[in-house]
XYZ file of C-alpha atoms in Angstrom:
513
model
C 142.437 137.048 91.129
C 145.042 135.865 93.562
C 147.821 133.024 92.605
C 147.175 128.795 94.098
C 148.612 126.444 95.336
C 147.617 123.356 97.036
C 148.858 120.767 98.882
C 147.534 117.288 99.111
C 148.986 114.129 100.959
C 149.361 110.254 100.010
C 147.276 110.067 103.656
C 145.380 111.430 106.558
C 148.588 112.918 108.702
C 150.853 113.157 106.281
C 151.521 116.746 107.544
C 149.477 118.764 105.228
C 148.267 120.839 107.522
C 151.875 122.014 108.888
C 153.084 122.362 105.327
C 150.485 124.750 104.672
C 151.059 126.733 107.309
C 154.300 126.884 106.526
C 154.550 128.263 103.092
C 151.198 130.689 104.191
C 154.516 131.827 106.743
C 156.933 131.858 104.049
C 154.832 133.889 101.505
C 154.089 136.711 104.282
C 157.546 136.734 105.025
C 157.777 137.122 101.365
C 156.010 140.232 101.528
C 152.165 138.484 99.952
C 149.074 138.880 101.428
C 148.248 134.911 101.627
C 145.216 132.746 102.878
C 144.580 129.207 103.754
C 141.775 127.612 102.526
C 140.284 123.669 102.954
C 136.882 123.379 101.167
C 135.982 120.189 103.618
C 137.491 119.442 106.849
C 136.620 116.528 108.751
C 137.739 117.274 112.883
C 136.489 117.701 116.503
C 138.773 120.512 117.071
C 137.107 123.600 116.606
C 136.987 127.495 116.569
C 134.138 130.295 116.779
C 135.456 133.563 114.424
C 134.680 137.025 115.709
C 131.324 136.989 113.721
C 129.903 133.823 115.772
C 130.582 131.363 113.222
C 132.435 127.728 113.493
C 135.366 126.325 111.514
C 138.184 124.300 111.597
C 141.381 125.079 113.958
C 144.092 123.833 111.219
C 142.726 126.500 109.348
C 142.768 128.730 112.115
C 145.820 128.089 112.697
C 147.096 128.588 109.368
C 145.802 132.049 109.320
C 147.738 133.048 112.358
C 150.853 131.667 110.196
C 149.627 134.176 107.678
C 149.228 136.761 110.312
C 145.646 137.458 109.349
C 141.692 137.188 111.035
C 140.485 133.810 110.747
C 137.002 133.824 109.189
C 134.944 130.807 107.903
C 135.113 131.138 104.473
C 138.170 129.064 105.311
C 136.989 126.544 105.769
C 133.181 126.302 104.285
C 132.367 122.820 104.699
C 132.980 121.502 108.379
C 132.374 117.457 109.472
C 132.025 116.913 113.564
C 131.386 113.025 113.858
C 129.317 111.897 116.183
C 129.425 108.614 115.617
C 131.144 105.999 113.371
C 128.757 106.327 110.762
C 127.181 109.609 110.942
C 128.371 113.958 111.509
C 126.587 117.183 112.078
C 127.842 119.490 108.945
C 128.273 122.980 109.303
C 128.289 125.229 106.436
C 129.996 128.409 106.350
C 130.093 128.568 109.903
C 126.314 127.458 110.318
C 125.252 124.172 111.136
C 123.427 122.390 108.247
C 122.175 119.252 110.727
C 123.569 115.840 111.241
C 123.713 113.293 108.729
C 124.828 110.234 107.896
C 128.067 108.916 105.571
C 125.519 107.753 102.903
C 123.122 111.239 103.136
C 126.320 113.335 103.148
C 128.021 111.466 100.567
C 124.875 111.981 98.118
C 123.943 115.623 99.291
C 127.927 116.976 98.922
C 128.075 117.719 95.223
C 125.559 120.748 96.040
C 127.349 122.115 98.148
C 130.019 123.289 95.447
C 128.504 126.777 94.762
C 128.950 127.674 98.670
C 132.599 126.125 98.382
C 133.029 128.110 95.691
C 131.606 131.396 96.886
C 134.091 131.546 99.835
C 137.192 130.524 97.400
C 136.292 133.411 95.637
C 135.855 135.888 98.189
C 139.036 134.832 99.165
C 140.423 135.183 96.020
C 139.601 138.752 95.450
C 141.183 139.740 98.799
C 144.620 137.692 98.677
C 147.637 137.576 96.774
C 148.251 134.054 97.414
C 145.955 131.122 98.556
C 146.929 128.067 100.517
C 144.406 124.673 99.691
C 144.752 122.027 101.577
C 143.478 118.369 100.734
C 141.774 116.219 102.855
C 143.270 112.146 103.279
C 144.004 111.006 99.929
C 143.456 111.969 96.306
C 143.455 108.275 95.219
C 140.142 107.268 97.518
C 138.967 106.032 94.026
C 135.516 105.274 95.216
C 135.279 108.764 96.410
C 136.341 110.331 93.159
C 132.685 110.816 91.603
C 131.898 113.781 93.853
C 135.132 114.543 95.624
C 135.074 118.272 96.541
C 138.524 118.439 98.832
C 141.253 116.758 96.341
C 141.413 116.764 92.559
C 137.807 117.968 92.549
C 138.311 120.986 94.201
C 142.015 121.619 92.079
C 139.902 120.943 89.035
C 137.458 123.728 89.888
C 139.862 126.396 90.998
C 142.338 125.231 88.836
C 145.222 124.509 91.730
C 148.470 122.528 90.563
C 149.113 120.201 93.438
C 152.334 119.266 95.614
C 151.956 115.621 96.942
C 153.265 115.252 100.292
C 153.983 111.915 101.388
C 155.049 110.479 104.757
C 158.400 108.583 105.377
C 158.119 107.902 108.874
C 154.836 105.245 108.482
C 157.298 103.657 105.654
C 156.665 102.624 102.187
C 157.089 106.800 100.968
C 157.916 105.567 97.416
C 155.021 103.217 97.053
C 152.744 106.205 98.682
C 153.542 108.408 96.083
C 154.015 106.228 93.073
C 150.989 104.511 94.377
C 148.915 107.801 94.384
C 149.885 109.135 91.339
C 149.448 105.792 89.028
C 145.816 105.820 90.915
C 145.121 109.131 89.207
C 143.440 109.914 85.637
C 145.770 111.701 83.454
C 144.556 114.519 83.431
C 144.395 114.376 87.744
C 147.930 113.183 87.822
C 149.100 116.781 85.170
C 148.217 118.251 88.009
C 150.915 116.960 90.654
C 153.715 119.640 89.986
C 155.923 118.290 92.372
C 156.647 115.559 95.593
C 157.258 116.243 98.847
C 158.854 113.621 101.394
C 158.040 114.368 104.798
C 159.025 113.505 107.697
C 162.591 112.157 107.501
C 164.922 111.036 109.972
C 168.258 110.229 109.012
C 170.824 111.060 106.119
C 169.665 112.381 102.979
C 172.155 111.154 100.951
C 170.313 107.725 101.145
C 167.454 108.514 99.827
C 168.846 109.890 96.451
C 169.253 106.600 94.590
C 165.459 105.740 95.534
C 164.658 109.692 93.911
C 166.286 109.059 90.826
C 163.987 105.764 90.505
C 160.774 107.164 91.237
C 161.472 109.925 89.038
C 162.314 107.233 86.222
C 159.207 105.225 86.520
C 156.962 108.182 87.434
C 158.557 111.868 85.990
C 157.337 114.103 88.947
C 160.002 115.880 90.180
C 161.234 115.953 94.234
C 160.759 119.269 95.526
C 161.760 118.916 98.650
C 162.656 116.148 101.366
C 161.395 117.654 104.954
C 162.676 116.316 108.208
C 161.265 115.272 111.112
C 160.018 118.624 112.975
C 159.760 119.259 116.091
C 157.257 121.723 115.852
C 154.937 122.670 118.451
C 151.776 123.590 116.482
C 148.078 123.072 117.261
C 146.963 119.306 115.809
C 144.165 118.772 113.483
C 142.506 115.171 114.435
C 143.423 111.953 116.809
C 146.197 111.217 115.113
C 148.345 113.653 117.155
C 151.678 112.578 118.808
C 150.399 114.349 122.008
C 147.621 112.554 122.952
C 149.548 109.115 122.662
C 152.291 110.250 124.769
C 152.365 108.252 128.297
C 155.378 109.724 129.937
C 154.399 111.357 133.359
C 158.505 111.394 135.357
C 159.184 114.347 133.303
C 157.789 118.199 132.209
C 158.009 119.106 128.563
C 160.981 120.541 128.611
C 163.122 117.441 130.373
C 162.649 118.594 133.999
C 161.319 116.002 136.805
C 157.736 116.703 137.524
C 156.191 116.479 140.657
C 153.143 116.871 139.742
C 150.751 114.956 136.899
C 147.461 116.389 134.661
C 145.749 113.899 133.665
C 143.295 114.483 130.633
C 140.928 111.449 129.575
C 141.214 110.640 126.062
C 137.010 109.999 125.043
C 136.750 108.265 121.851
C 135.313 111.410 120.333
C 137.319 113.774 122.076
C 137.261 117.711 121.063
C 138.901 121.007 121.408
C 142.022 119.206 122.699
C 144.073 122.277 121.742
C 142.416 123.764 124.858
C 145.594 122.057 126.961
C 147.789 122.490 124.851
C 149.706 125.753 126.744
C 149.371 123.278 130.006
C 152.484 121.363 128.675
C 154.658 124.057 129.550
C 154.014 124.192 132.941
C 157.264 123.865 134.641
C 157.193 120.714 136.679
C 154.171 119.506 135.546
C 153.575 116.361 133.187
C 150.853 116.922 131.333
C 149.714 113.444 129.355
C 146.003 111.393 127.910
C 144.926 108.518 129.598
C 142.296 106.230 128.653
C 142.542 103.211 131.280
C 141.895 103.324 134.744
C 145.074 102.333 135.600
C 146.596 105.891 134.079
C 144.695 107.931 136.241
C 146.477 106.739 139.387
C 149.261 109.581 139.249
C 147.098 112.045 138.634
C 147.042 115.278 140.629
C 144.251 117.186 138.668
C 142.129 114.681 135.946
C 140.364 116.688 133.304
C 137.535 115.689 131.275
C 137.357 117.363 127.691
C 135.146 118.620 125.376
C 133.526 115.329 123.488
C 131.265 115.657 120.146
C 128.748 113.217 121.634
C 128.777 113.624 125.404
C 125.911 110.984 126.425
C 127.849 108.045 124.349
C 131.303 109.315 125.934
C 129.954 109.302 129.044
C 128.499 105.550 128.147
C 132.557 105.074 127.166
C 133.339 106.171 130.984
C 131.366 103.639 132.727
C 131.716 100.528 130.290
C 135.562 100.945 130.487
C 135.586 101.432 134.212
C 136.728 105.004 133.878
C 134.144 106.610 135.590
C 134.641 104.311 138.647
C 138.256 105.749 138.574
C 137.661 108.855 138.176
C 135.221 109.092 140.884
C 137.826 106.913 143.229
C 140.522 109.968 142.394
C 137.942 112.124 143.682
C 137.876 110.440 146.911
C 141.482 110.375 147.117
C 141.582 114.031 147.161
C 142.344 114.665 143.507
C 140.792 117.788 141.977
C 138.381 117.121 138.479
C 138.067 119.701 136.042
C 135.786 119.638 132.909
C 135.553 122.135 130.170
C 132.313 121.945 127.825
C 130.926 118.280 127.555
C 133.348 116.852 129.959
C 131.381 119.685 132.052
C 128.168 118.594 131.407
C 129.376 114.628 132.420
C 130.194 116.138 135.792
C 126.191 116.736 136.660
C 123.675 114.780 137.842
C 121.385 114.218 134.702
C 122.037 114.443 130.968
C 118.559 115.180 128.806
C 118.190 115.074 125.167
C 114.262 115.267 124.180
C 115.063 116.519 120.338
C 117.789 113.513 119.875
C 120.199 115.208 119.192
C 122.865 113.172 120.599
C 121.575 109.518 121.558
C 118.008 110.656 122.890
C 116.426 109.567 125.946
C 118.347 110.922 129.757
C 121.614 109.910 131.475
C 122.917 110.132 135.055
C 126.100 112.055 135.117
C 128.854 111.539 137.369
C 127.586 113.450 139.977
C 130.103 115.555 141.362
C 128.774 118.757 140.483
C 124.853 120.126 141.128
C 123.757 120.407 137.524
C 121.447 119.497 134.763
C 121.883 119.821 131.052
C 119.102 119.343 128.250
C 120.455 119.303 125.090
C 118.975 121.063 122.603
C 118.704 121.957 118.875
C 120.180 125.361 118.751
C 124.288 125.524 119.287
C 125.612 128.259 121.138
C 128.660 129.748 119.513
C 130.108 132.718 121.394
C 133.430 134.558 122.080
C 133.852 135.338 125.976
C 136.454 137.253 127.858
C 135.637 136.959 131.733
C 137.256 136.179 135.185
C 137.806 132.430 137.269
C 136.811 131.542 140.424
C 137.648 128.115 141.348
C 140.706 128.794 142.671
C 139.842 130.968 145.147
C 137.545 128.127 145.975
C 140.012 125.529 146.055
C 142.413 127.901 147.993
C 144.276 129.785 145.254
C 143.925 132.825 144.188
C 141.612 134.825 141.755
C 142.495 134.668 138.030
C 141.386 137.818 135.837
C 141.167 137.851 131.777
C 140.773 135.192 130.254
C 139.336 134.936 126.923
C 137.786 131.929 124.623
C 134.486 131.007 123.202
C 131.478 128.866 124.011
C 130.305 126.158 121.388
C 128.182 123.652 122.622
C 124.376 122.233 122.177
C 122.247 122.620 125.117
C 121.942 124.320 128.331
C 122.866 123.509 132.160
C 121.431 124.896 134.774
C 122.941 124.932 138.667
C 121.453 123.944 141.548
C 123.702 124.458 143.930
C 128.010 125.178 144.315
C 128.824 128.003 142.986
C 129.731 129.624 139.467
C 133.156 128.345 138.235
C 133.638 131.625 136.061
C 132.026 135.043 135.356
C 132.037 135.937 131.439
C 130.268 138.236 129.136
C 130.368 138.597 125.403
C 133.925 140.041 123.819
C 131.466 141.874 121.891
C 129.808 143.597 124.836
C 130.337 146.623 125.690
C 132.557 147.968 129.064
C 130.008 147.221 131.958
C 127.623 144.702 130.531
C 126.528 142.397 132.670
C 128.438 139.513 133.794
C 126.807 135.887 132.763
C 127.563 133.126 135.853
C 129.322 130.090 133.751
C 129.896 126.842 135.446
C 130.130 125.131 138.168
C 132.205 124.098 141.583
C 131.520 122.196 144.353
C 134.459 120.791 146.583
C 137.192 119.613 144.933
C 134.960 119.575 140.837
C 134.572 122.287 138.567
C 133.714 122.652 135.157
C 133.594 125.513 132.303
C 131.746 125.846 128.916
C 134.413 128.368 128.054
C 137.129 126.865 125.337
C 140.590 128.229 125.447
C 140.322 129.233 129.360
C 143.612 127.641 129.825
C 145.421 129.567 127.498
C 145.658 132.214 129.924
C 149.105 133.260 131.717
C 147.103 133.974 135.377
C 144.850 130.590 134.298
C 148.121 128.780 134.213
C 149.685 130.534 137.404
C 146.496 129.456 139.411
C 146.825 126.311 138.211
C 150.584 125.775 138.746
C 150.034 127.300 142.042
C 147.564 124.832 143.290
C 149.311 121.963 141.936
C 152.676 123.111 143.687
C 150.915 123.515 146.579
C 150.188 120.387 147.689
C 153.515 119.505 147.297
C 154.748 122.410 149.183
C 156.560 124.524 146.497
C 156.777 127.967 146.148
C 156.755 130.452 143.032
C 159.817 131.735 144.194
C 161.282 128.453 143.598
C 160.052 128.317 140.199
C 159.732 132.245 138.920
C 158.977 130.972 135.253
C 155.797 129.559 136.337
C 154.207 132.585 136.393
C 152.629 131.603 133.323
C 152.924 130.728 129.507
C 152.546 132.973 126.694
C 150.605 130.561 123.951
C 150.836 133.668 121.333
C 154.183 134.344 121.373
C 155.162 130.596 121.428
C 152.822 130.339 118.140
C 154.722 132.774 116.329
C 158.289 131.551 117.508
C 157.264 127.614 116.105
C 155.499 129.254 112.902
C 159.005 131.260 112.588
C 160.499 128.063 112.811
C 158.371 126.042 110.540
C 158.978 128.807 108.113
C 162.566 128.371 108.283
C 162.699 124.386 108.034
C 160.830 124.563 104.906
C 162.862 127.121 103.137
C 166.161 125.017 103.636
C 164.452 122.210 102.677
C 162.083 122.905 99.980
C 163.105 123.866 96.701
C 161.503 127.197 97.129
C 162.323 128.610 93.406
C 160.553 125.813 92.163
C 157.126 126.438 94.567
C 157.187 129.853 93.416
C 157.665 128.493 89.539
C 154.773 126.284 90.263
C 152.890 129.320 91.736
C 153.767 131.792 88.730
C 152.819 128.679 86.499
C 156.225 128.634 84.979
C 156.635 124.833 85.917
């Protein structure tokens, strides 16, 4: 059986996720065959594996870090919310159905064997195996059935690094806090700290160490600074989508052109613009007024866990209106999955499984979508047509997935893509996906922007109406999002091993400490 460890935060964002990936980097590099692994993962952002099956994308990405398939025994248990109180659980890749806090919180426990079961088969495969935690270990009213924190380091026996985050302040009442919140026998198995997140001079810390360690003998393993680390984000938390700055590109260069994507209240998938940041010229940025659609060149809607109350979200907070007045203006509307479906005339959902009962869309596009009870999860490699239908050019293969409830049917426009199945063979037929009309289009197909002739079209388009040509701007020619991945986990890699005490991880791992 392969060697553990995990890693568990004072907090939701504390930067588990990156720290993970970073020592699943650092023990490849190492020459170990290592896996991630998160037994429950609550998040909208979402992958489909080769075999069809949905999990997490921190996970996901943590795998790439390892340089190794993602597959869904992961992440076994994953929570989508729909709603404040209530989230459809999939299991191993396969959705269970949607309950509530209370039903899930009573109904959890039994889902231990399957947790276990893909630990295992993990276990047999790996040298090494990365376990996240999920929030905090000290939720003390979750403790009775936790399956994520101690729980889960109890039943694969996992000593734990506590990571705690500097930047929200108060790191040395987070981790004193979360370890004196512990039983004893919980808090035997915190190894060592982590502070992440630092900005400033180390040195000033070290007084503050040597009293922690005083009143609470866990030693400091590391103190990690503030990284800037381009990585896909687990939850809403993210820096990106709070970012409002539309005078400049990513990389410091005036933009003349703005992408606006709304920000829903259950917003998914937002990984899918991630590789539009680096278009040069471009400011890419969320907006969730009406007011912060006014720059915008192209507005995007996103994928949403619960289109029909998102779309309720767009007209209460006068977002639709906006949207719709952009339209007018000449501004081109995108959507990719729900924020696809919004676009349409009618939203149905006979089986409830979103809010019940039918919707108008927005309108802009000639389609209907019922909802139904089966989710379609499916990897697709196919071509785009909307630019040549907005005056660009043809862009060729592109890959992603489908994962959505529910089917829409067209009534008119014309297909936004052709795709068929990655797993189809050389000549199958091509399935129409999508929708344009005038100056809307939307997709079903997750990831489409992550292609370099994607990008190019899109650069293209926005440049011009502004009258600017790729000769101008060669670089534009589009964004690899695979090689930047493995520069920023090379990175990560090498932030953490001049900052972590690495012979003491790997005395933690060996059990020597």
């Amino acid at each position: 059986m392969s060697r553990v460890i995990m890693i568990q935060g004072t907090m939701s964002s504390a930067g588990k996720s990156f720290l993970a990936a970073g020592l699943c980097r650092i023990f490849k590099e190492d020459g170990l065959s290592v896996a991630p692994f998160k037994s429950q993962n609550m998040a909208l952002n979402s992958y489909i594996t080769e075999e069809g099956l949905e999990m997490g994308r921190a996970q996901v990405m943590q795998a790439e870090a390892a340089g190794i398939r993602p597959e869904a025994a992961m992440n076994p248990v994953l929570l989508k919310p729909t709603s404040h109180m209530g989230s459809q659980v999939i299991v191993n890749g396969e959705v269970l159905g949607n309950y509530s806090a209370a039903e899930y919180f009573k109904m959890k426990k039994s889902l231990i064997p399957e947790i276990k079961r893909a630990y295992d088969s993990l276990a047999e495969r790996f040298d090494v195996i990365v376990v996240e935690g999920a929030g905090s270990p000290a939720e003390i009213n979750l403790r009775e059935n936790d399956i994520v924190n101690m729980g889960l380091a109890e039943l694969i026996d996992a000593p734990v690094l506590l990571a705690g985050d500097i930047d929200r302040g108060g790191v040395f009442a987070q981790l004193y806090g979360t370890a004196a919140l512990l039983s004893d026998r919980e808090r035997a198995r915190i190894r060592a700290f982590i502070i992440n997140k630092f900005r400033g001079d180390k040195e000033i810390l070290k007084p503050g160490l040597s009293m922690l360690y005083e009143r609470c003998p866990i030693p400091v393993a590391g103190v990690v600074p503030y990284m800037d680390v381009d990585l896909d984000d687990e939850d809403s938390l993210a820096d990106r989508l709070w970012a409002k700055d539309t005078a400049m590109d990513r990389n410091g260069r005036k933009a003349f052109a703005r992408i606006a994507v709304v920000r829903l209240p259950r917003i998914s998938n937002f990984t899918d613009f991630n590789a539009l940041e680096h278009l040069p010229g471009v400011a890419l940025y969320y907006a969730d007024r009406p007011e912060e659609l006014s720059a915008a060149d192209l507005v995007i809607l996103p994928g949403t866990k619960n289109t029909m109350g998102d779309l309720k979200w767009l007209r209460e907070t006068g977002m639709e209106a906006a949207i719709l007045r952009k339209y007018g203006e000449g501004c081109f509307v995108f959507g990719v999955c729900g924020g696809f479906q919004m676009l349409g005339m009618r939203l149905s959902d006979p089986f409830g499984i979103e809010e019940g009962g039918t919707l108008r869309g927005l309108g802009l596009l000639p389609v209907e979508t019922v909802f139904s009870r089966e989710k379609t999860r499916t990897r697709v490699t196919g071509n785009a047509w909307v630019f040549e239908e907005w005056g660009g050019t043809k862009a060729s293969g592109f890959t992603g997935y489908e994962i959505h409830m529910g089917e829409t049917k067209r009534a008119g426009g014309r297909p936004c893509t052709g795709i068929r199945k990655e797993s189809d063979p050389a000549g199958a037929a091509i399935k129409e996906d999508g929708c344009i009309q005038s100056r809307a289009a939307g997709t079903y197909v997750h990831g489409f922007f992550d292609s370099q002739e994607i990008q190019r079209a899109v650069w293209e388009l926005l440049a011009g109406k502004y009258g600017i040509s790729m000769d101008k701007l060669p670089e534009a020619g589009g964004f690899s999002m695979a090689a930047h991945k493995e520069e920023q986990y090379k990175k990560l890699a090498g932030i953490l091993r001049e900052n972590l005490d690495m012979d003491r991880i790997y005395g933690i791992l060996d059990r020597r400490l």
